[in-house]
Structures are given as structure tokens and as C-alpha cells.
Coordinates of N, CA and C in Angstrom, one line a residue:
M1 N 76.8 31.1 -27.0 CA 76.4 31.6 -25.9 C 76.8 30.5 -24.9
E2 N 77.4 31.3 -24.0 CA 77.7 30.2 -22.6 C 76.6 30.4 -21.2
G3 N 77.2 29.5 -20.9 CA 76.4 30.1 -19.5 C 75.8 28.3 -19.1
N4 N 75.0 28.7 -18.1 CA 74.3 27.6 -17.3 C 72.4 27.3 -17.5
S5 N 72.0 27.9 -18.7 CA 70.6 27.9 -19.2 C 70.6 26.1 -20.2
V6 N 68.9 26.0 -20.0 CA 69.3 24.9 -20.2 C 68.1 24.3 -21.5
G7 N 68.5 23.6 -22.0 CA 67.4 24.0 -23.2 C 66.6 23.1 -23.2
L8 N 65.9 23.1 -24.2 CA 64.4 22.6 -24.5 C 64.3 21.0 -24.5
N9 N 65.6 20.1 -24.7 CA 65.9 19.0 -25.2 C 66.3 18.5 -24.1
N10 N 66.8 19.2 -23.0 CA 67.5 18.7 -21.6 C 66.7 18.7 -20.3
R11 N 64.9 19.5 -20.8 CA 64.3 19.7 -19.2 C 63.6 18.4 -18.6
V12 N 64.1 18.8 -17.2 CA 63.5 17.2 -16.3 C 61.7 17.2 -16.5
S13 N 61.0 16.1 -16.6 CA 59.9 15.6 -16.5 C 59.5 15.0 -15.8
N14 N 58.3 16.0 -15.1 CA 57.8 14.7 -13.9 C 56.5 13.9 -14.2
T15 N 56.5 12.5 -14.2 CA 55.0 12.7 -14.8 C 54.5 11.5 -13.4
G16 N 53.1 11.6 -13.6 CA 52.7 11.0 -11.7 C 52.2 11.8 -11.0
F17 N 51.5 11.5 -9.9 CA 50.9 12.3 -9.0 C 51.8 12.1 -7.6
T18 N 51.6 13.0 -6.9 CA 52.6 12.9 -5.7 C 51.3 12.2 -4.5
L19 N 52.3 11.7 -3.8 CA 51.4 11.0 -2.9 C 50.7 11.8 -1.9
V20 N 50.8 13.6 -1.3 CA 49.5 14.0 -1.1 C 48.6 13.6 -2.5
E21 N 48.5 13.9 -3.5 CA 47.3 14.3 -4.4 C 46.5 12.9 -4.3
V22 N 47.1 12.2 -4.0 CA 46.5 10.4 -3.8 C 45.5 10.3 -2.5
L23 N 46.2 10.8 -2.1 CA 45.6 10.7 -0.8 C 44.6 11.9 -0.9
A24 N 44.2 13.0 -1.0 CA 43.2 14.1 -1.4 C 42.2 13.2 -2.0
V25 N 42.5 12.6 -3.0 CA 41.4 12.2 -4.0 C 40.9 11.0 -3.7
L26 N 41.5 10.3 -2.6 CA 41.0 9.2 -2.2 C 40.2 9.7 -1.0
A27 N 40.5 10.7 0.0 CA 39.8 11.0 0.8 C 38.5 11.9 0.4
I28 N 38.4 12.4 -0.8 CA 37.3 12.5 -1.3 C 36.3 11.9 -1.7
V29 N 36.6 10.9 -2.7 CA 36.3 9.3 -3.2 C 35.8 8.8 -1.6
S30 N 36.0 8.7 -0.7 CA 35.5 8.1 0.2 C 34.6 8.9 1.1
V31 N 34.5 10.2 0.9 CA 33.4 10.6 1.6 C 32.4 10.8 0.9
L32 N 32.6 10.9 -0.5 CA 31.2 10.4 -1.9 C 30.8 9.5 -1.3
G33 N 31.6 8.4 -1.3 CA 30.8 6.8 -1.2 C 30.0 6.7 0.1
L34 N 30.4 7.1 1.0 CA 29.8 6.9 2.2 C 28.4 7.9 2.4
A35 N 28.1 9.4 1.5 CA 27.3 9.8 1.2 C 26.1 9.0 0.9
T36 N 27.0 8.7 -0.4 CA 25.9 7.8 -1.6 C 25.3 6.2 -0.4
T37 N 26.3 5.6 -0.3 CA 26.0 4.3 0.8 C 24.9 4.5 2.0
T38 N 24.6 6.2 2.4 CA 23.8 6.5 3.3 C 22.6 7.0 2.7
A39 N 22.9 7.4 1.4 CA 21.6 7.8 0.9 C 20.5 6.5 0.2
I40 N 21.4 5.3 -0.3 CA 20.8 4.3 -0.2 C 20.3 3.8 0.4
I41 N 21.0 3.7 1.5 CA 20.1 2.8 2.8 C 18.9 3.9 3.3
S42 N 18.6 5.2 3.2 CA 17.6 5.5 3.7 C 17.0 5.6 3.1
S43 N 16.7 5.1 1.8 CA 15.8 5.4 0.5 C 15.1 3.9 0.6
W44 N 16.2 3.0 1.2 CA 15.7 1.5 0.8 C 14.7 1.6 2.2
Q45 N 15.0 1.9 3.3 CA 14.5 1.9 4.1 C 13.0 2.4 4.1
L46 N 13.2 3.5 3.2 CA 11.6 4.4 3.1 C 10.9 3.5 2.3
S47 N 11.0 2.9 1.5 CA 10.6 2.1 0.6 C 9.9 1.0 1.2
Q48 N 11.0 0.0 2.2 CA 10.1 -0.8 3.0 C 9.0 -0.5 3.6
V49 N 9.2 0.8 4.7 CA 8.2 1.1 5.2 C 7.1 1.7 4.5
N50 N 7.3 1.9 3.2 CA 5.9 2.7 2.3 C 5.0 0.8 2.1
Q51 N 5.9 0.2 1.3 CA 5.2 -0.8 1.0 C 4.6 -1.9 2.4
V52 N 4.9 -1.6 4.0 CA 4.4 -2.1 4.6 C 3.5 -1.5 5.1
K53 N 3.2 0.0 5.2 CA 2.0 0.5 5.1 C 1.0 0.2 4.0
A54 N 1.4 0.2 2.9 CA 0.3 -0.1 1.9 C -0.1 -1.6 2.0
Y55 N 0.6 -2.7 2.2 CA 0.3 -4.2 3.2 C -1.0 -3.9 3.8
L56 N -0.6 -3.1 4.9 CA -1.6 -3.1 5.8 C -3.2 -2.7 5.6
L57 N -2.6 -1.4 5.0 CA -4.1 -0.8 4.7 C -4.6 -1.7 4.0
S58 N -3.8 -3.0 2.5 CA -4.9 -3.5 2.0 C -5.9 -4.8 2.6
I59 N -4.7 -4.9 3.8 CA -5.5 -6.2 5.2 C -6.9 -5.2 5.7
Q60 N -6.0 -4.1 6.1 CA -7.4 -3.2 6.9 C -9.0 -3.2 5.6
S61 N -8.6 -3.0 4.6 CA -9.7 -3.0 3.3 C -10.3 -4.5 3.4
M62 N -9.2 -5.5 3.3 CA -9.6 -6.6 2.5 C -10.8 -6.9 4.3
Q63 N -10.4 -6.9 5.1 CA -11.1 -7.3 6.6 C -12.5 -6.2 6.4
S64 N -12.5 -5.1 6.5 CA -13.7 -4.4 6.2 C -14.8 -5.4 4.8
R65 N -14.3 -5.4 3.9 CA -15.0 -6.3 3.0 C -15.1 -7.5 3.7
S66 N -14.6 -8.1 4.0 CA -14.7 -9.6 5.0 C -16.4 -9.4 5.9
W67 N -15.5 -8.3 7.2 CA -16.7 -8.1 7.9 C -18.2 -7.7 7.2
L68 N -18.2 -7.2 6.4 CA -19.6 -6.5 5.5 C -20.0 -7.5 4.8
E69 N -19.6 -8.6 4.5 CA -20.0 -9.9 3.3 C -20.5 -10.8 4.4
S70 N -19.5 -11.1 5.5 CA -19.7 -12.1 6.2 C -19.8 -12.0 7.9
G71 N -19.7 -10.8 8.5 CA -20.0 -10.8 9.3 C -18.6 -11.0 10.9
V72 N -17.7 -11.7 10.4 CA -16.4 -12.1 10.5 C -15.5 -11.4 10.0
Y73 N -14.2 -11.4 10.6 CA -12.8 -11.0 9.9 C -12.0 -12.3 9.8
L74 N -11.5 -12.4 8.8 CA -10.6 -13.1 8.6 C -9.4 -13.3 8.8
P75 N -8.6 -14.5 9.1 CA -7.5 -14.6 10.1 C -6.5 -14.7 8.9
L76 N -5.7 -14.5 9.5 CA -4.0 -14.0 8.8 C -3.3 -14.6 8.3
T77 N -3.6 -16.6 8.2 CA -3.7 -17.3 6.9 C -4.9 -17.2 5.6
A78 N -5.7 -16.4 6.1 CA -6.1 -16.2 5.2 C -6.0 -15.0 3.8
L79 N -5.3 -14.4 4.4 CA -5.0 -13.1 4.0 C -3.5 -13.2 2.7
P80 N -3.6 -12.4 1.7 CA -2.2 -12.5 0.9 C -0.7 -12.2 2.3
Q81 N -0.1 -13.2 2.1 CA 1.1 -12.9 2.7 C 2.1 -11.8 2.0
A82 N 3.0 -11.1 3.4 CA 3.8 -9.6 2.8 C 5.3 -10.8 2.5
N83 N 5.5 -10.3 1.5 CA 7.3 -11.0 1.1 C 7.6 -9.9 1.4
I84 N 8.2 -9.0 2.3 CA 8.9 -7.6 2.8 C 9.8 -7.8 3.1
D85 N 11.0 -8.1 3.2 CA 12.2 -8.3 3.7 C 12.2 -7.3 5.1
K86 N 13.0 -8.2 5.7 CA 13.1 -7.7 7.4 C 11.8 -7.1 8.1
V87 N 10.9 -7.4 7.7 CA 9.6 -7.2 8.1 C 8.8 -8.8 8.7
S88 N 8.0 -8.4 9.7 CA 7.2 -9.6 10.2 C 6.0 -8.9 10.6
I89 N 4.8 -10.1 10.2 CA 3.2 -9.9 10.4 C 2.7 -10.8 11.2
A90 N 2.3 -10.2 12.3 CA 1.1 -11.1 13.2 C -0.2 -10.6 13.6
Q91 N -1.0 -11.3 13.6 CA -2.0 -10.6 13.7 C -2.9 -11.3 14.9
T92 N -3.8 -10.4 15.9 CA -3.9 -11.1 16.8 C -5.8 -10.5 16.7
M93 N -6.6 -11.7 17.4 CA -7.9 -11.8 17.1 C -8.2 -11.0 19.0
S94 N -9.3 -10.5 19.3 CA -9.7 -10.2 20.5 C -11.4 -11.3 20.5
Q95 N -11.3 -11.3 22.3 CA -12.7 -12.7 22.3 C -13.8 -12.1 22.0
S96 N -13.6 -10.5 21.2 CA -14.8 -9.9 20.9 C -15.2 -9.6 19.1
G97 N -13.9 -10.7 18.4 CA -13.9 -10.7 17.3 C -13.2 -9.7 16.6
E98 N -12.7 -8.4 17.1 CA -11.6 -7.3 16.3 C -10.6 -8.1 16.3
Y99 N -9.9 -7.8 15.5 CA -8.3 -7.9 14.9 C -7.4 -6.5 15.1
E100 N -6.3 -6.9 14.7 CA -5.3 -5.9 15.0 C -4.1 -6.9 13.7
V101 N -3.8 -6.3 13.3 CA -2.3 -6.6 12.2 C -1.1 -5.9 12.6
A102 N 0.0 -6.5 13.1 CA 1.4 -5.7 13.7 C 2.4 -5.6 12.8
A103 N 2.9 -4.7 11.9 CA 4.2 -5.6 11.6 C 5.8 -4.9 12.6
T104 N 6.3 -5.8 12.5 CA 7.4 -5.2 12.8 C 8.5 -4.6 11.6
L105 N 9.4 -3.7 11.8 CA 10.4 -3.6 11.1 C 11.5 -4.1 12.0
F106 N 12.4 -5.0 11.4 CA 13.5 -5.6 12.0 C 14.9 -4.2 11.4
F107 N 14.5 -3.7 10.7 CA 15.9 -2.8 10.2 C 15.4 -2.1 11.2
K108 N 14.5 -1.3 11.7 CA 14.8 -0.4 12.3 C 15.3 -0.3 14.3
K109 N 15.8 0.5 14.4 CA 16.3 0.2 16.1 C 15.7 -0.1 16.8
Q110 N 16.1 -1.0 17.9 CA 15.1 -1.2 18.9 C 14.1 -0.6 19.9
N111 N 14.5 1.0 20.1 CA 14.1 2.0 20.6 C 13.0 3.0 19.7
D112 N 13.5 2.6 18.5 CA 12.2 3.4 17.5 C 10.4 3.4 17.5
S113 N 10.1 4.3 17.9 CA 8.8 4.4 18.5 C 8.0 3.7 17.0
C114 N 8.4 3.7 15.5 CA 8.6 2.9 14.8 C 9.0 2.3 14.0
R115 N 9.3 1.6 15.0 CA 9.6 -0.1 14.7 C 8.3 -1.0 14.8
V116 N 7.3 -0.6 15.4 CA 6.7 -1.6 15.5 C 5.0 -0.5 14.7
L117 N 4.5 -0.8 13.3 CA 3.1 -0.8 13.1 C 1.7 -1.2 13.1
K118 N 0.8 -0.9 13.3 CA -0.2 -1.6 13.9 C -1.4 -1.1 13.0
I119 N -2.2 -1.8 12.9 CA -3.2 -0.9 12.0 C -4.5 -2.6 12.7
S120 N -5.9 -2.0 12.8 CA -7.1 -2.5 13.5 C -8.5 -1.8 12.3
E121 N -9.4 -2.3 12.5 CA -10.1 -2.2 12.3 C -11.4 -0.4 11.9
T122 N -10.2 0.1 13.3 CA -10.5 1.5 13.8 C -9.1 2.7 14.2
S123 N -8.5 2.0 14.0 CA -7.3 2.6 14.0 C -5.9 2.5 13.3
L124 N -5.0 3.1 13.4 CA -3.6 2.8 12.6 C -2.6 3.6 13.9
A125 N -2.0 2.5 14.1 CA -0.5 3.0 15.5 C 0.5 2.5 15.0
P126 N 1.5 3.2 15.9 CA 1.8 4.8 16.0 C 1.0 5.9 15.0
K127 N 0.4 7.0 15.4 CA -0.1 7.5 14.5 C 0.9 8.5 14.2
E128 N 1.7 8.9 14.7 CA 3.0 10.0 14.2 C 3.5 9.0 13.4
C129 N 3.6 7.8 12.9 CA 4.1 7.0 12.1 C 3.3 6.8 10.6
W130 N 2.3 7.4 10.7 CA 1.6 7.3 9.7 C 1.7 8.2 8.6

């Protein structure tokens, strides 16, 4: 039979991917990577905040115990140190002997109301952050 038919052995085969397909896959992978990175950072920050809160509550408990046993609050140097990344802990003592421990969370933005968490014998501040 004559004609312009192409036999099975003469078929042109295309292998590989087109540039558009590669770019589409790259875009999808990039979006998924960004979403994953954002979720990991948020989880890490939440973990750090919870570690700080737990530390501050333990300090409050130790201070209350010290007050009940001896009638004085302990200085920060006599309390266990917090080894929490990107967090600074400071304590102030008033003339009347009251204490306040403040934790500054350096991974939070400067204008974030929850950047500095404070605890004393009677209060947790800011309340919306606890």
C-alpha cells in the first residue's frame, strides 16, 4: 500500500519536559516551601513563648516559697537561669522588697505588645499575652 503513512518504527518520540512544565513545578514547590518555612517559624516562636511563660511561672512559684519560708524574695542571681534563645530576663526589686521579672522576646517585633512579658507576686502583664 502506498501513501504517506508512518510505520510504528518511524514514530517521533519526545522525551523530557517542556520549559513551561518545569516552571510550573518550580512555582508549586516554591509556594509549598514558603508555606512550610512560615509554619516552622511560627511553631518555633510559639514554643519559645511557652518556654518563657513556664520559666516565669516557676520563678513566681520559687519567689512565693522563699517569701513564705524567709520573708524575703530571692535576687535573680539566686534563681535558675533561663537558657532560652533570643530572650533576655531581668528582675527589678522595689524599695518595699517586691519583685518583678521581665522577659524580653527579641524574636518579636519592636511594637508587639507581647514582646515583654512581666510577672510579679501579684500580676501577669500584659494580660492579653498570658
